């Protein structure tokens, strides 16, 4: 019998330090110490770039230990996409760079060259074979479980030929992954997991070649239900090794496995690292979720424009290197760490993207319009001196409002996650509803005519004509401000009265609405009526988001949360805040009513504000 035992972690750079500390203390350190003290065993490992960097800063002795074992041939390190990118949905021209960046990190940290690929989320495409050969990778280790069809493919290692490029494909045993997944979801106890894994080794025949890849994050998730399991998690690996040695098995690495069969691995989503829900293929997630579609198009749009930039190669290379670090994969999957629900993950994504984008804009002076949400209408980029925005002609709305200094998009929203993968749209801000003489007009999906005013592309005018009224929305970027002027023309046959609602979605956790009036003092909660300004303060980032108007308005706010069990236990995730600004209307026939809304991002770290002291 031959046994290949491995572990992998899919931690990303935006996760809390406690996630890394727990994984290292409970599993990584005791397991690799055991391997070091027992010369007859070897282990395979896939560590994320975030985990490697965390250990370099906080546990350098662990990297030294892994390096020693790797150079002695007792640890095989797998490479993967840098910052957990999902490779099949990235552009072909970017894939090699993303893998090579991670492979280089492994070589510089551990002094060995990785030759085996592990895919984040175990999402695979045959087109990756050519990319693997480009960066000198010889084999792929992947689960035998098809997450879409919910079936297990029983096959031995094989050689795959894709358009003349050949790699070895080594399937890992699903029965082991299924047990670990069940433990992670609190469906079985650790004692049951341990006994079943040992029984699996005991019952194997002499001719079997077992490849077991164990998800470290799922072990930590399972122990979060029963914290007393923390001290025993590493015993899962030591017990498997001891049972295999008792059987006289050969403890091997993937590069020791002989491949004699020929086969082909189709495009698919494999393994049990995240729930596929009711999806029929992984790309369908881009059809159902407008947020994910937008994120991917944001990255690809900048990548496309960068490839056309031929003036400054130094800046081009600098931006390309930064772009390859964007953690796009973690936003797509609800894994054990619930990365897609973490605001820190989304902010890290935009921080890196905006850094690349501002550098490109400062160098070229242009960002071209692009259809970022695939609705058939191009979104428009607008740049001020210290802030930027992305406008949508659909609803004359706003996708993004970002601070250049903080590289922060406050209009980002975190989508709730559902196992049934129901369709959900990306939330746009300043989408409007008009109530005129009891008639409701929802302008969310109306396509406005627009024109760009001025050469700097910092000013846009949107207009829409209806039978009873005409509305224009004029946006202008000035410094830290996004100024919106709304004009409603009464073109009907009678006077109209009612209200104008505009919805704004933003992410400032722990913030609450408050206004300030020198005569009456601060106003909060239900008192926010007939005001001219309102502020939301985020103490975590020292950010203040303010709305001011020339007309009085009232405001209603609603916060959205979602709870999930992760490697740290039961966590409540803040998703977004919805604010509705309501302006009362009373417009005579053939008259116009105009009001302004000034939205501003304030860095409260440097400018301590009287509202937040």
mmCIF file of C-alpha atoms in Angstrom, residues 175-184 187-200 214-215 218-220 222-223 229 232-233 235-237 239-240:
data_model
loop_
_atom_site.group_PDB
_atom_site.id
_atom_site.type_symbol
_atom_site.label_atom_id
_atom_site.label_comp_id
_atom_site.label_asym_id
_atom_site.label_seq_id
_atom_site.Cartn_x
_atom_site.Cartn_y
_atom_site.Cartn_z
ATOM 1 C CA UNK A 175 -14.300 9.535 1.271
ATOM 2 C CA UNK A 176 -11.664 11.294 3.410
ATOM 3 C CA UNK A 177 -12.722 14.767 2.256
ATOM 4 C CA UNK A 178 -16.374 13.949 2.919
ATOM 5 C CA UNK A 179 -15.630 12.964 6.518
ATOM 6 C CA UNK A 180 -13.654 16.155 7.128
ATOM 7 C CA UNK A 181 -16.450 18.225 5.581
ATOM 8 C CA UNK A 182 -19.039 16.496 7.779
ATOM 9 C CA UNK A 183 -16.940 17.249 10.846
ATOM 10 C CA UNK A 184 -16.604 20.883 9.751
ATOM 11 C CA UNK A 187 -22.450 16.385 11.546
ATOM 12 C CA UNK A 188 -20.001 13.960 13.206
ATOM 13 C CA UNK A 189 -17.761 14.150 16.259
ATOM 14 C CA UNK A 190 -13.985 14.307 16.134
ATOM 15 C CA UNK A 191 -13.801 10.821 17.642
ATOM 16 C CA UNK A 192 -15.989 9.521 14.802
ATOM 17 C CA UNK A 193 -13.847 11.323 12.222
ATOM 18 C CA UNK A 194 -10.665 9.871 13.693
ATOM 19 C CA UNK A 195 -11.955 6.307 13.907
ATOM 20 C CA UNK A 196 -13.338 6.364 10.335
ATOM 21 C CA UNK A 197 -10.089 7.714 8.892
ATOM 22 C CA UNK A 198 -8.013 5.088 10.718
ATOM 23 C CA UNK A 199 -10.451 2.381 9.561
ATOM 24 C CA UNK A 200 -10.006 3.593 5.981
ATOM 25 C CA UNK A 214 -7.320 17.245 4.330
ATOM 26 C CA UNK A 215 -8.820 20.725 4.522
ATOM 27 C CA UNK A 218 -12.660 22.641 7.899
ATOM 28 C CA UNK A 219 -10.939 20.971 10.844
ATOM 29 C CA UNK A 220 -10.775 24.335 12.615
ATOM 30 C CA UNK A 222 -15.492 21.682 13.245
ATOM 31 C CA UNK A 223 -13.518 22.392 16.397
ATOM 32 C CA UNK A 229 -11.131 19.396 20.091
ATOM 33 C CA UNK A 232 -6.534 16.900 19.362
ATOM 34 C CA UNK A 233 -6.808 18.123 15.753
ATOM 35 C CA UNK A 235 -3.771 13.702 16.110
ATOM 36 C CA UNK A 236 -5.815 13.059 12.965
ATOM 37 C CA UNK A 237 -2.606 13.212 10.926
ATOM 38 C CA UNK A 239 -2.960 8.573 13.817
ATOM 39 C CA UNK A 240 -3.173 8.111 10.027
#
